Amino acid sequence: WWSTKRWGRPPPRPSSHHPSNMIHFVLAYSRQGKVRISKWYPMPSIAGSSRKEDMQGKGMLLSQKEKKKAIQEIADMILERTNKMCNFLEWKDYNVVYKRFAGLYFILGIDKEDNELLALEFIQHWVETLDKYFGSVCELDLIFHFHKAYFILDELVVGGHYGEPSKSVVCNSMEHQDELADSQSMPGIFSGS
């Protein structure tokens, strides 16, 4: 499709230093600091791995103890911030991007080289998708329908990278999943028949 006669020279090739747009963790907190969603993607261990291993791509998953400590540190940093402060902060080797909607904080942990505004836009997209599916999403939706909230998140983030960009496709997938679950429910289990 490219014509050197028309445009003079070929388009520039993407550089090998292009940011990865890697999401390392996704969290949702209440205003009281209660974790409502916690999803971690493979990332180097904070405490136990050497940089040499990390550079070779042999990063380890965080242990449950490290995740719990990280969640508490991030919650403390975000909850003490005022509304007038920026929605980006640094934590360890990552940038943390968050946004508050009503009584919930939605949080992404990304690489330092990644675009914070893209992450903020992703959070907006995630909340709009939740709103479209649940009506107007609230903390109770995330508590009582957590499996659906995780399913939506799994449609939007695939292996730590941005996935499906269409809210309609995600909601149609959710409706199909709901229909499938309803059709496979086993009548008579509790009725004794």
Coordinates of C-alpha atoms in Angstrom, one line a residue:
W1 CA 0.0 0.0 0.0
W2 CA 3.0 2.3 0.4
S3 CA 4.1 4.1 -2.7
T4 CA 7.6 5.7 -2.6
K5 CA 6.7 7.8 -5.7
R6 CA 3.7 9.3 -3.9
W7 CA 5.2 9.8 -0.5
G8 CA 8.9 10.0 -1.2
R9 CA 10.2 7.5 1.4
P10 CA 8.8 4.6 3.3
P11 CA 7.3 5.1 6.8
P12 CA 9.6 4.7 9.8
R13 CA 9.9 1.3 11.3
P14 CA 8.9 0.9 15.0
S15 CA 12.0 1.0 17.2
S16 CA 13.0 -2.0 19.3
H17 CA 12.7 0.3 22.4
H18 CA 9.0 0.7 22.0
P19 CA 7.2 0.4 25.4
S20 CA 5.6 -2.9 26.1
N21 CA 2.3 -1.5 27.5
M22 CA 2.6 -4.2 30.2
I23 CA 0.1 -4.2 33.0
H24 CA 1.6 -5.9 36.1
F25 CA -1.4 -5.7 38.4
V26 CA -5.0 -4.5 38.5
L27 CA -6.6 -3.6 41.8
A28 CA -9.9 -2.1 43.0
Y29 CA -10.2 -0.7 46.5
S30 CA -13.0 0.7 48.5
R31 CA -12.5 4.1 50.2
Q32 CA -11.8 2.1 53.4
G33 CA -9.0 0.2 51.8
K34 CA -10.8 -3.1 51.3
V35 CA -9.6 -4.9 48.2
R36 CA -12.5 -5.7 45.9
I37 CA -10.5 -6.9 42.8
S38 CA -6.9 -8.1 42.7
K39 CA -5.4 -9.5 39.5
W40 CA -1.6 -10.0 39.1
Y41 CA 0.2 -10.7 35.9
P42 CA 3.7 -12.3 35.8
M43 CA 6.3 -9.9 37.0
P44 CA 9.7 -10.1 38.6
S45 CA 9.8 -10.8 42.3
I46 CA 10.4 -7.7 44.4
A47 CA 12.4 -9.2 47.2
G48 CA 13.9 -12.5 46.0
S49 CA 15.1 -12.3 42.4
S50 CA 18.3 -11.0 41.1
R51 CA 18.4 -8.4 38.3
K52 CA 20.4 -10.9 36.1
E53 CA 17.5 -13.4 36.2
D54 CA 15.0 -10.6 35.5
M55 CA 17.0 -9.4 32.4
Q56 CA 17.0 -13.0 31.1
G57 CA 13.2 -13.0 31.2
K58 CA 13.1 -15.5 34.1
G59 CA 11.1 -13.3 36.5
M60 CA 9.3 -15.0 39.3
L61 CA 5.7 -14.5 40.3
L62 CA 5.1 -12.7 43.6
S63 CA 4.4 -14.8 46.6
Q64 CA 1.1 -14.3 48.5
K65 CA 3.0 -12.6 51.2
E66 CA 4.6 -10.1 48.7
K67 CA 1.2 -9.4 47.1
K68 CA -0.4 -8.7 50.5
K69 CA 2.5 -6.4 51.4
A70 CA 2.3 -4.6 48.0
I71 CA -1.5 -4.2 48.2
Q72 CA -1.1 -2.6 51.7
E73 CA 1.7 -0.3 50.6
I74 CA -0.2 0.9 47.5
A75 CA -3.5 1.3 49.4
D76 CA -1.7 3.4 52.0
M77 CA -0.1 5.6 49.4
I78 CA -3.3 6.2 47.5
L79 CA -5.7 6.6 50.4
E80 CA -3.5 9.4 52.0
R81 CA -3.5 11.4 48.8
T82 CA -6.0 14.3 48.3
N83 CA -8.3 14.8 45.4
K84 CA -6.2 17.6 44.0
M85 CA -3.1 15.4 43.7
C86 CA -2.0 13.7 40.4
N87 CA -3.3 10.2 39.6
F88 CA 0.2 8.8 39.0
L89 CA 2.7 7.7 41.5
E90 CA 5.8 5.6 41.6
W91 CA 6.1 2.4 43.6
K92 CA 9.2 0.2 43.4
D93 CA 10.1 -0.2 39.7
Y94 CA 6.6 0.5 38.5
N95 CA 4.2 3.4 37.9
V96 CA 0.9 3.2 39.7
V97 CA -2.0 4.8 37.9
Y98 CA -5.3 5.2 39.7
K99 CA -8.7 6.9 39.4
R100 CA -11.5 7.2 41.9
F101 CA -15.1 6.6 40.9
A102 CA -17.7 7.2 43.6
G103 CA -16.5 4.9 46.5
L104 CA -14.0 2.8 44.6
Y105 CA -10.4 3.3 43.5
F106 CA -9.4 1.5 40.3
I107 CA -5.6 1.0 40.1
L108 CA -3.1 -0.3 37.4
G109 CA 0.6 -1.1 37.9
I110 CA 2.5 -0.5 34.7
D111 CA 6.2 -0.3 33.6
K112 CA 7.9 3.1 34.2
E113 CA 8.4 3.5 30.4
D114 CA 4.7 3.0 29.6
N115 CA 2.2 5.7 28.9
E116 CA 0.3 6.8 32.1
L117 CA -2.4 8.5 30.1
L118 CA -3.1 5.3 28.2
A119 CA -3.4 3.5 31.5
L120 CA -5.8 6.2 32.8
E121 CA -7.8 5.9 29.7
F122 CA -7.9 2.1 30.2
I123 CA -9.3 2.6 33.7
Q124 CA -12.0 4.8 32.3
H125 CA -12.8 2.2 29.7
W126 CA -12.9 -0.6 32.3
V127 CA -15.3 1.4 34.5
E128 CA -17.5 2.3 31.6
T129 CA -17.7 -1.4 30.6
L130 CA -18.6 -2.3 34.2
D131 CA -21.3 0.4 34.1
K132 CA -22.7 -0.8 30.8
Y133 CA -23.0 -4.4 32.1
F134 CA -24.1 -3.8 35.7
G135 CA -26.2 -0.6 35.0
S136 CA -24.3 1.7 37.4
V137 CA -21.5 -0.3 39.0
C138 CA -21.1 0.0 42.7
E139 CA -19.0 -1.7 45.4
L140 CA -21.8 -4.3 46.0
D141 CA -21.6 -5.4 42.4
L142 CA -18.0 -6.2 42.8
I143 CA -18.7 -8.0 46.1
F144 CA -21.6 -10.1 45.0
H145 CA -20.8 -10.6 41.3
F146 CA -17.0 -10.7 41.6
H147 CA -16.8 -13.5 39.1
K148 CA -18.5 -11.4 36.5
A149 CA -16.2 -8.4 37.3
Y150 CA -13.2 -10.7 36.8
F151 CA -14.6 -12.1 33.6
I152 CA -14.9 -8.5 32.2
L153 CA -11.4 -7.7 33.3
D154 CA -10.1 -10.9 31.6
E155 CA -11.7 -9.7 28.4
L156 CA -10.1 -6.3 28.7
V157 CA -6.6 -7.5 29.8
V158 CA -5.1 -10.5 28.2
G159 CA -1.8 -11.7 29.7
G160 CA -1.0 -8.3 31.1
H161 CA -1.6 -6.5 27.8
Y162 CA -4.6 -4.4 26.6
G163 CA -7.2 -6.7 25.1
E164 CA -10.6 -6.1 23.7
P165 CA -11.3 -2.3 23.1
S166 CA -15.0 -2.6 22.4
K167 CA -17.4 -2.3 25.4
S168 CA -20.2 -3.8 23.2
V169 CA -18.2 -6.9 22.4
V170 CA -17.3 -7.5 26.1
C171 CA -20.9 -7.0 27.2
N172 CA -22.2 -9.3 24.4
S173 CA -19.7 -11.9 25.6
M174 CA -21.0 -11.5 29.2
E175 CA -24.6 -11.8 28.1
H176 CA -23.7 -15.0 26.2
Q177 CA -21.9 -16.3 29.3
D178 CA -25.0 -15.5 31.4
E179 CA -27.3 -17.3 28.9
L180 CA -25.0 -20.3 28.9
A181 CA -24.9 -20.4 32.7
D182 CA -28.7 -20.2 32.9
S183 CA -29.2 -23.0 30.3
Q184 CA -26.8 -25.2 32.2
S185 CA -28.3 -24.7 35.6
M186 CA -29.4 -28.0 36.9
P187 CA -33.1 -27.9 37.9
G188 CA -34.2 -30.2 40.7
I189 CA -31.0 -30.2 42.8
F190 CA -32.7 -28.4 45.7
S191 CA -36.3 -29.5 44.9
G192 CA -35.5 -33.1 45.5
S193 CA -36.5 -34.3 42.1

